[in-house]
PDB file of C-alpha atoms in Angstrom:
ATOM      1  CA  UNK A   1      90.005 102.320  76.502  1.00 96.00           C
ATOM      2  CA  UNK A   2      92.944 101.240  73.981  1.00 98.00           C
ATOM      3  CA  UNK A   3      93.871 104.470  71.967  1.00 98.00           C
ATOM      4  CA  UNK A   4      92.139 103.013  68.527  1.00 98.00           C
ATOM      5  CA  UNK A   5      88.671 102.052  70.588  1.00 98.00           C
ATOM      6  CA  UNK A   6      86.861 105.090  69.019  1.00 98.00           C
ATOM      7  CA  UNK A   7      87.925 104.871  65.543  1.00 98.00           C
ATOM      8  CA  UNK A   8      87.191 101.258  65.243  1.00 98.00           C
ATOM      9  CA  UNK A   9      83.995 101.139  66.422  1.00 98.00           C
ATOM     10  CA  UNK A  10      82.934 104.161  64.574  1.00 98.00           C
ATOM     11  CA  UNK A  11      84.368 102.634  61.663  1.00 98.00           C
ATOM     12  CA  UNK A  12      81.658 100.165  62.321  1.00 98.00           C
ATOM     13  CA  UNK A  13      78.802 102.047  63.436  1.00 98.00           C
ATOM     14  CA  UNK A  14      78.512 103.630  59.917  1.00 97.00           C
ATOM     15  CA  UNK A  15      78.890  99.676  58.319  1.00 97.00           C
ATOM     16  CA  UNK A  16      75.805  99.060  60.867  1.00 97.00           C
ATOM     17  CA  UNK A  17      73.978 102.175  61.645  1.00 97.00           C
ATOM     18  CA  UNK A  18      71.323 100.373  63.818  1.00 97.00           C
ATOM     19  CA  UNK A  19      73.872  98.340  65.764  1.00 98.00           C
ATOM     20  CA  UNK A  20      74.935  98.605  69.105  1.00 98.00           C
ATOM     21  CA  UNK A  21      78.649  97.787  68.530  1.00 98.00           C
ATOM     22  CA  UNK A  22      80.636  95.825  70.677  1.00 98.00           C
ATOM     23  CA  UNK A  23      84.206  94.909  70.888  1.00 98.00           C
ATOM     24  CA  UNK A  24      86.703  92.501  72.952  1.00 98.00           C
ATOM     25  CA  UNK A  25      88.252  92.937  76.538  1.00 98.00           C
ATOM     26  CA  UNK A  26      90.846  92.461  78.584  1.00 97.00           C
ATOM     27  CA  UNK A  27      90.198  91.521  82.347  1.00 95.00           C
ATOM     28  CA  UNK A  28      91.517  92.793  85.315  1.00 94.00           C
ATOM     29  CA  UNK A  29      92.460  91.149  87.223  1.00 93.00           C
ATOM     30  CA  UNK A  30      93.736  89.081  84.549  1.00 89.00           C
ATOM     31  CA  UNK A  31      91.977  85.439  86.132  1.00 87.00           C
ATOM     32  CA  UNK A  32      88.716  86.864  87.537  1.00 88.00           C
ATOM     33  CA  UNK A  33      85.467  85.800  85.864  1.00 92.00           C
ATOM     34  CA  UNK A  34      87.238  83.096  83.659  1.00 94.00           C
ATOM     35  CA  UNK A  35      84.307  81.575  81.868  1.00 95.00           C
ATOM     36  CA  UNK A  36      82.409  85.451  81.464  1.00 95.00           C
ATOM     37  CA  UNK A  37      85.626  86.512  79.514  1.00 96.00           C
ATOM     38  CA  UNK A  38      85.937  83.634  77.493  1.00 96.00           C
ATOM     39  CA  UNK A  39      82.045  84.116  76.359  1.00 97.00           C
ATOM     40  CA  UNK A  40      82.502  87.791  75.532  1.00 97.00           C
ATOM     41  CA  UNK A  41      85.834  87.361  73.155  1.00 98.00           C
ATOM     42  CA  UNK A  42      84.451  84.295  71.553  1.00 97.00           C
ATOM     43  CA  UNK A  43      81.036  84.941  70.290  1.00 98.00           C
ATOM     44  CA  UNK A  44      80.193  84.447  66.689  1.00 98.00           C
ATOM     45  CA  UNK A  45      78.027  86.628  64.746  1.00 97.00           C
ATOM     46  CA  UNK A  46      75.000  84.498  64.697  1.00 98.00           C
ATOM     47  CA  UNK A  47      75.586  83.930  68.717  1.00 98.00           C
ATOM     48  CA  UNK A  48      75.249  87.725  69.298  1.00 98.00           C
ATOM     49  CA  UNK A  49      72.022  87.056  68.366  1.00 98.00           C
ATOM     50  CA  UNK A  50      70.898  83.408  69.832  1.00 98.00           C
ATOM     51  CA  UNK A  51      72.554  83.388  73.008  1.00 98.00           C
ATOM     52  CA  UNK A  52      70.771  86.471  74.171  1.00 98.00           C
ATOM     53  CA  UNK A  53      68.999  84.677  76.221  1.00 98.00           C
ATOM     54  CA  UNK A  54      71.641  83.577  78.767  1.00 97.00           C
ATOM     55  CA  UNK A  55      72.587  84.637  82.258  1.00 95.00           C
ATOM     56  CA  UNK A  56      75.737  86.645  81.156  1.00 95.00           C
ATOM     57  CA  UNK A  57      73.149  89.047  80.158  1.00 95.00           C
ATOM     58  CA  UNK A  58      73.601  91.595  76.655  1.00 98.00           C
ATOM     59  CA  UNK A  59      76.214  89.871  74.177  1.00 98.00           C
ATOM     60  CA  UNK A  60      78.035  92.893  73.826  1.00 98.00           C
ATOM     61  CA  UNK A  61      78.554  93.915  77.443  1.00 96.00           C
ATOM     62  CA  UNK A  62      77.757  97.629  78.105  1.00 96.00           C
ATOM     63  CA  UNK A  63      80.757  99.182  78.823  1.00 96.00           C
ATOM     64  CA  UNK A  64      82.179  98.315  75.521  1.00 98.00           C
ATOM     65  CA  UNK A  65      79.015  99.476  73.667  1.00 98.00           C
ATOM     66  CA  UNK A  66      78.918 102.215  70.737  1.00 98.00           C
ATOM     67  CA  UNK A  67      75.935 103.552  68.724  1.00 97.00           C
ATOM     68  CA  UNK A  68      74.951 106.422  66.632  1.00 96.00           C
ATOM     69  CA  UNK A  69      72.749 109.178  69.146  1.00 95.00           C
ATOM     70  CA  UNK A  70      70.253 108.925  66.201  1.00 96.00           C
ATOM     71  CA  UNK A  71      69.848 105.327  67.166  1.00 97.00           C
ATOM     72  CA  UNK A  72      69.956 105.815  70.871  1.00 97.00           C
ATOM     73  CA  UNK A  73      67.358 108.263  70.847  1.00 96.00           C
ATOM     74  CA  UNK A  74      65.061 105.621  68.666  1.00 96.00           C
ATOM     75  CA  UNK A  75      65.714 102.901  71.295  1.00 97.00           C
ATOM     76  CA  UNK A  76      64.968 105.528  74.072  1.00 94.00           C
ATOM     77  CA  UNK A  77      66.551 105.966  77.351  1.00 91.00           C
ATOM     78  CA  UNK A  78      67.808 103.793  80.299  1.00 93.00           C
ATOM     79  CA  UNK A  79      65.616 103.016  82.856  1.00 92.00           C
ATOM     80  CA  UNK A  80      66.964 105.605  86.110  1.00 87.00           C
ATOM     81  CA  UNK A  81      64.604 103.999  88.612  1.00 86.00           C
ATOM     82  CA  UNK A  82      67.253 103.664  90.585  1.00 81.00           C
ATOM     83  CA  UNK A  83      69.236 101.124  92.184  1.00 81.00           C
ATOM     84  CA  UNK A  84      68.515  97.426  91.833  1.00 86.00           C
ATOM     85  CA  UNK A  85      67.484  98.340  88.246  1.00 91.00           C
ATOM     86  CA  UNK A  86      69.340  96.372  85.215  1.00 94.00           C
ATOM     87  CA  UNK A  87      69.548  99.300  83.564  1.00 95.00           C
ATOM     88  CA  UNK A  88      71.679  97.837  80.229  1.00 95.00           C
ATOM     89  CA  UNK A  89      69.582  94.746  79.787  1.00 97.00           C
ATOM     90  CA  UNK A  90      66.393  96.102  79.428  1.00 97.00           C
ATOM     91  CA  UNK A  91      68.147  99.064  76.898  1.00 98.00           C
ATOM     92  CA  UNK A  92      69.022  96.161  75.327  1.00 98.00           C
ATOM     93  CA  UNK A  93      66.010  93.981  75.210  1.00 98.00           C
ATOM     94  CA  UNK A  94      64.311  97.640  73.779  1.00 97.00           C
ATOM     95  CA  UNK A  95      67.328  97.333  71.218  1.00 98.00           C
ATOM     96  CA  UNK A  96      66.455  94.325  69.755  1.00 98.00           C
ATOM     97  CA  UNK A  97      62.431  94.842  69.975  1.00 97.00           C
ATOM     98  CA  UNK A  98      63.043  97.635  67.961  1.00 97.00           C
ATOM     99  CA  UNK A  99      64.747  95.320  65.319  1.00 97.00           C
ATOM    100  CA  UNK A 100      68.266  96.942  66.342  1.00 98.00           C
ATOM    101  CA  UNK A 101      71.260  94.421  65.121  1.00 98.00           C
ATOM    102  CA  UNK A 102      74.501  93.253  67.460  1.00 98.00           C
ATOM    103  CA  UNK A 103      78.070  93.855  66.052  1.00 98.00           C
ATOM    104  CA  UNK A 104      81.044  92.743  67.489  1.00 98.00           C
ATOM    105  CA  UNK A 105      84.887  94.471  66.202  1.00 98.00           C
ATOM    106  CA  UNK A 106      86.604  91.542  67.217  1.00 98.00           C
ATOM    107  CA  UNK A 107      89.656  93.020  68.675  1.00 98.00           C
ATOM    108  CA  UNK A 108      90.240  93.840  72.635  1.00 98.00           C
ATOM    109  CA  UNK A 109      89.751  97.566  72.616  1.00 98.00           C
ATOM    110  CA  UNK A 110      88.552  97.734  76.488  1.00 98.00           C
ATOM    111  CA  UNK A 111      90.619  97.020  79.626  1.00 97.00           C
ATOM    112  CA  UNK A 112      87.299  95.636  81.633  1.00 94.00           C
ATOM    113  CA  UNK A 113      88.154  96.105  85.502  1.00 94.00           C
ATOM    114  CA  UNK A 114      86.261  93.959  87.803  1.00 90.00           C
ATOM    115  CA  UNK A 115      85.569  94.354  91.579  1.00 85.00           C
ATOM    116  CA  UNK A 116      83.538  92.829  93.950  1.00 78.00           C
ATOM    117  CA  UNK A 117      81.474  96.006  94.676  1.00 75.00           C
ATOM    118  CA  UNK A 118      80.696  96.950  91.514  1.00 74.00           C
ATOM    119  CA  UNK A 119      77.305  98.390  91.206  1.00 68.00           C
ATOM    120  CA  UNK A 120      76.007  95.742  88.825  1.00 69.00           C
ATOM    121  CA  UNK A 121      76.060  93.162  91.857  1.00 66.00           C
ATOM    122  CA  UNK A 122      73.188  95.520  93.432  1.00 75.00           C
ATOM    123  CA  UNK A 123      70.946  93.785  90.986  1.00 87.00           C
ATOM    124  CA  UNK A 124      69.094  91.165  92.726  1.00 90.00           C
ATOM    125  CA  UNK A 125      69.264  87.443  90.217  1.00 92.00           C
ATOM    126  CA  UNK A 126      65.413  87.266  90.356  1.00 93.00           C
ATOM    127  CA  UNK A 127      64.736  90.596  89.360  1.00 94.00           C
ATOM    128  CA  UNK A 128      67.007  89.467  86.259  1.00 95.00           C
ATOM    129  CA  UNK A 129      65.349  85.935  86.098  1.00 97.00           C
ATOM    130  CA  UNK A 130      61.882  87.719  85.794  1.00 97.00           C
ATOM    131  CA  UNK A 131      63.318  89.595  82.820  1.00 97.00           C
ATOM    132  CA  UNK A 132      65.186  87.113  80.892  1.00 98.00           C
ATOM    133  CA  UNK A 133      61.842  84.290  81.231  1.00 98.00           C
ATOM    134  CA  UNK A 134      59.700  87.631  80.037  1.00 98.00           C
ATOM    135  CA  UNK A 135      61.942  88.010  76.948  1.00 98.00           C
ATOM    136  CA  UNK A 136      62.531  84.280  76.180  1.00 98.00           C
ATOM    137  CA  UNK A 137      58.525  84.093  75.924  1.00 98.00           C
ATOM    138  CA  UNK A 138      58.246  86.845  73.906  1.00 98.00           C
ATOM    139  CA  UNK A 139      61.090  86.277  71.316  1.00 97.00           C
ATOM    140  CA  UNK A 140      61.039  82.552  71.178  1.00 98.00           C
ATOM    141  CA  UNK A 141      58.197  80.769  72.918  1.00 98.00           C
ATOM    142  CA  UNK A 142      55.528  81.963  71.412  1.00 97.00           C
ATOM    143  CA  UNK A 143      56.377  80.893  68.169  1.00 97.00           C
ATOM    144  CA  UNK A 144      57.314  77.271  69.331  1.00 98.00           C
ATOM    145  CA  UNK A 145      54.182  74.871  69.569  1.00 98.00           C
ATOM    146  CA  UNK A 146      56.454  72.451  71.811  1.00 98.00           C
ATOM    147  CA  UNK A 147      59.830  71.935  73.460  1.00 98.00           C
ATOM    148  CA  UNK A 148      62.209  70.268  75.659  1.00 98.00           C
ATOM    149  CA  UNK A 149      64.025  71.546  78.572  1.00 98.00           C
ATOM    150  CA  UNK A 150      67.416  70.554  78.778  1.00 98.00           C
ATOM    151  CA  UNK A 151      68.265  69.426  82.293  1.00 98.00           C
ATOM    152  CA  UNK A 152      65.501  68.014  84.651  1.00 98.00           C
ATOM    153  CA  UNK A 153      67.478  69.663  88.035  1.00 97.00           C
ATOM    154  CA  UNK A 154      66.964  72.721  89.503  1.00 96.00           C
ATOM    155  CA  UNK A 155      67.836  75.183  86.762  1.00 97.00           C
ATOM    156  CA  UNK A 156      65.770  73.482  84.847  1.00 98.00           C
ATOM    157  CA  UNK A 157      62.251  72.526  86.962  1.00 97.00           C
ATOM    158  CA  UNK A 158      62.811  76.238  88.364  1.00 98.00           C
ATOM    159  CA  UNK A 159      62.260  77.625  84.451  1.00 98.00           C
ATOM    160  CA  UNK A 160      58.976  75.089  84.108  1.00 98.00           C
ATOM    161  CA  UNK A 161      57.814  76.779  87.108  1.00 97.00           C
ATOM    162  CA  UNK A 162      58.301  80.524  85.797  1.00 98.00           C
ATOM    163  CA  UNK A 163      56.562  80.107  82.558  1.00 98.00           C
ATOM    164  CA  UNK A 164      53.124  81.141  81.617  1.00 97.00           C
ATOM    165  CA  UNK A 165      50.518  78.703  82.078  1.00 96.00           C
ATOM    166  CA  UNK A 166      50.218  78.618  78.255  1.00 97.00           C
ATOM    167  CA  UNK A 167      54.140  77.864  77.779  1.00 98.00           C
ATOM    168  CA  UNK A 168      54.099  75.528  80.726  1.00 97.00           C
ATOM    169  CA  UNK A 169      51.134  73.191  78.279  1.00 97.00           C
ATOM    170  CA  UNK A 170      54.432  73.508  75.442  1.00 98.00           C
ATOM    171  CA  UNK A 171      56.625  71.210  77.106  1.00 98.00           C
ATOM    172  CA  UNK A 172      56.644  67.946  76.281  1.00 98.00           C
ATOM    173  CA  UNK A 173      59.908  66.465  78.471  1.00 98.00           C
ATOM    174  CA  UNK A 174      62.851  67.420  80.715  1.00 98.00           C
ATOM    175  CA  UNK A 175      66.072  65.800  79.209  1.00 98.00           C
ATOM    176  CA  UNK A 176      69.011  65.341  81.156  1.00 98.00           C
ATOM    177  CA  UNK A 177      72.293  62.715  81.345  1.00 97.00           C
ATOM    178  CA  UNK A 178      71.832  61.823  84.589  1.00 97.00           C
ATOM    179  CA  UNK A 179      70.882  58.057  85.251  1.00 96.00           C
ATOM    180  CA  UNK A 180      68.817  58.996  88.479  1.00 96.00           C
ATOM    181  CA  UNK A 181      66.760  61.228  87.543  1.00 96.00           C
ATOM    182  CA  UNK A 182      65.694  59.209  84.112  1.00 97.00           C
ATOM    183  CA  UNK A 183      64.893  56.435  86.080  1.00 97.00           C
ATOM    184  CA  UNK A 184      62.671  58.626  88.063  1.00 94.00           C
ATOM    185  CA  UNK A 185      60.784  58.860  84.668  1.00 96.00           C
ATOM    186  CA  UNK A 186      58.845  62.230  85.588  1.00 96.00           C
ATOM    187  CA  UNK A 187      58.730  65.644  87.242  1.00 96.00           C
ATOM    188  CA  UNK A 188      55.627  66.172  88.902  1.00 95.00           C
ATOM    189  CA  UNK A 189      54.491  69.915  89.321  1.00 92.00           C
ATOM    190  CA  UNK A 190      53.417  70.152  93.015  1.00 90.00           C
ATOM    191  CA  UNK A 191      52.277  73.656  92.894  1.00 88.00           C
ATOM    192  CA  UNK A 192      50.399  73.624  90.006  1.00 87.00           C
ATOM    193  CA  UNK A 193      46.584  74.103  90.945  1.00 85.00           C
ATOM    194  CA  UNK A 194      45.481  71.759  88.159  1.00 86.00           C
ATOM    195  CA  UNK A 195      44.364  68.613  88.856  1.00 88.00           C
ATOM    196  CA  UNK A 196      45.671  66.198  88.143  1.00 90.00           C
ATOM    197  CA  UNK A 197      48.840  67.562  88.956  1.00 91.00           C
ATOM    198  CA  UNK A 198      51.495  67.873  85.664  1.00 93.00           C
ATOM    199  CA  UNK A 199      53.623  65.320  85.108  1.00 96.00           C
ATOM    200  CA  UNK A 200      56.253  66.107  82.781  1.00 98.00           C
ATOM    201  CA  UNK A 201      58.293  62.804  81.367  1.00 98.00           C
ATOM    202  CA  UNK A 202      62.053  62.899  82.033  1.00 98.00           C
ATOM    203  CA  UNK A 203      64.364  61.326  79.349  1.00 98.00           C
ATOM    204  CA  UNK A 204      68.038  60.883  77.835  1.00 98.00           C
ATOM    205  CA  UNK A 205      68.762  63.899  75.934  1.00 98.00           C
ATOM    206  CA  UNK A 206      69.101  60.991  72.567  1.00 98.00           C
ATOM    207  CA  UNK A 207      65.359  60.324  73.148  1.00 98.00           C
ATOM    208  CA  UNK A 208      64.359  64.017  73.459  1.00 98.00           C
ATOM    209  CA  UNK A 209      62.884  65.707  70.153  1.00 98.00           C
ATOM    210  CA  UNK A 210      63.744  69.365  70.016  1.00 98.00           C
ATOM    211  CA  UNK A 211      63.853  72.183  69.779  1.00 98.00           C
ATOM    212  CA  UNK A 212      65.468  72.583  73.391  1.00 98.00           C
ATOM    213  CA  UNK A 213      65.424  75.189  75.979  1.00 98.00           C
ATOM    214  CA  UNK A 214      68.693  74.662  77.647  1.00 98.00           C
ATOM    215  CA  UNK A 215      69.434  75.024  81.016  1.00 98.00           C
ATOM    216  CA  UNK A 216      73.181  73.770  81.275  1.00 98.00           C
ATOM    217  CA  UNK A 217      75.736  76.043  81.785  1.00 95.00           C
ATOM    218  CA  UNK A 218      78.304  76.540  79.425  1.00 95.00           C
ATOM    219  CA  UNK A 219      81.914  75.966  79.290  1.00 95.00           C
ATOM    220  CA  UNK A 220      81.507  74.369  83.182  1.00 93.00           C
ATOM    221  CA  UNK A 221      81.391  70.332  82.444  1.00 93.00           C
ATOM    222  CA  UNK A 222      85.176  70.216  80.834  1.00 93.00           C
ATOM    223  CA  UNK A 223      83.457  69.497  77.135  1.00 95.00           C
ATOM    224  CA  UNK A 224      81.262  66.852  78.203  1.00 97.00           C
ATOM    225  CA  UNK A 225      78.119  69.134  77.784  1.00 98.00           C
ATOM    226  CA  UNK A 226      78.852  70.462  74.733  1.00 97.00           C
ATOM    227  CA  UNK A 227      80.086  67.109  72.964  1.00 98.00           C
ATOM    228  CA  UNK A 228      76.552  65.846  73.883  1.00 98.00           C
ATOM    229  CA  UNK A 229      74.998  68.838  72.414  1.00 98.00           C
ATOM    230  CA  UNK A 230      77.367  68.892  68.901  1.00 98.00           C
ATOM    231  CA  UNK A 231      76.266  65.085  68.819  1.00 98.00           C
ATOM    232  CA  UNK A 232      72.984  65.777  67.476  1.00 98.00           C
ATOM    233  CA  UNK A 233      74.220  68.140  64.547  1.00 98.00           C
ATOM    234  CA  UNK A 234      71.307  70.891  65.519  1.00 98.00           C
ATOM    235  CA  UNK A 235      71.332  74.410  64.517  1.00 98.00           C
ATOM    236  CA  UNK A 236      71.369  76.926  67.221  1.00 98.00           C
ATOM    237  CA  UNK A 237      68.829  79.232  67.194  1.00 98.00           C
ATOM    238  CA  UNK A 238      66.701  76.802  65.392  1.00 98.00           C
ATOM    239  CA  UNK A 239      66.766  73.587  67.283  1.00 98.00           C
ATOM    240  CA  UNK A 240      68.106  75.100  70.631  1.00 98.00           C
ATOM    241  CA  UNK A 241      68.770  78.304  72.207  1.00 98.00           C
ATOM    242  CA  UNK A 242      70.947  78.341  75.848  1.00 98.00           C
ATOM    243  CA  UNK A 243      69.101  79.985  78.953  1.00 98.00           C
ATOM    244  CA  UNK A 244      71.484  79.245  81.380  1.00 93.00           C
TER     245      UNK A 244
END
């Protein structure tokens, strides 16, 4: 921790007594996980809230969090079942269910040491997946009457696939850039036990109508991704939220 850590974010936990308060790292090794430093320092406010939907898991990362006990003890305790358990995302999918805000002191106050055994690698990326497609129903799909998924390849067709039979009737196209799989025209659900099988149109993401369910990942196409996304002047949050 950097000698002002505590003061800081206590300065902010009474501003925002039912916050879990964040901060900024630095990594170390200095160039491991790239792209999951860059999305931790560079959140904005509103994004603390939006993109928790994402792989990268709770927008303030747990080891820079800070909270009041009183608030703690209202969110209740981590899971200890054990290993294999993502303890810290489901403390903070509790968090937010129990209408707790995000708060960010945007200054690094946390040297963030990274190794390749680390414990958090125990959990297994389904076990996550399960979570995250549990919590993205809850929050945002059930108040959504339709939407588009945003990229008709494998991170994409394997969300379809884990949604409630209910959500799965919500979505009206897969949109994507690439020429191929437009021209395909449709992704037909093979599993599904209806019949006739679903067949769920595939278009340019220009034709698709939000909102969007998107299953790019960010900061990994040089630009090109998010160019295409700014294009459309939509709201985050709103018009789109990022899963991937």
């Amino acid at each position: 921790m950097m000698p002002q850590r505590v003061r800081l974010q206590y300065k902010a936990a009474i501003q925002h007594p039912n916050s879990i308060i964040g901060c900024q790292v630095k990594r170390e090794p200095p160039n491991s996980t790239e792209r999951y430093t860059r999305w931790i320092n560079n959140l904005t406010s509103e994004q603390l809230i939006t993109q928790v939907f994402t792989s990268y898991g709770p927008t303030v990362i747990m080891p820079t969090w800070f909270c009041s006990q009183e608030w703690f003890s209202k969110v209740g305790k981590f899971d200890e079942s054990g290993k294999g358990v993502p303890e810290d995302l489901l403390f903070f999918y509790h968090h937010l269910r129990k209408g707790g805000e995000v708060f960010l002191v945007e200054q690094c106050l946390l040297l963030y040491r990274y190794h390749p055994y680390a414990a958090t690698h125990s959990v297994l990326e389904s076990t996550i997946w399960q979570h995250r497609v549990q919590f993205l129903e809850e929050r945002a799909l059930q108040h959504w009457t339709s939407f588009t998924i945003w990229n008709a390849g494998k991170q994409g067709r394997k969300l379809y696939r884990s949604l409630s039979p209910v959500n799965q009737k919500k979505v009206v196209a897969f949109c994507d850039v690439d020429k191929n799989k437009i021209k395909k025209g449709f992704y037909s659900y093979e599993d599904s036990k209806e019949r006739p099988k679903p067949k769920i149109p595939i278009q340019h993401f220009k034709d698709a109508d939000p909102p969007f369910v998107i299953c790019v990942k960010l900061d990994l196409t040089g630009g090109t991704f998010e160019e295409n996304l700014e294009s459309l002047n939509l709201q985050e949050g709103l018009d789109y939220l990022h899963f991937s």
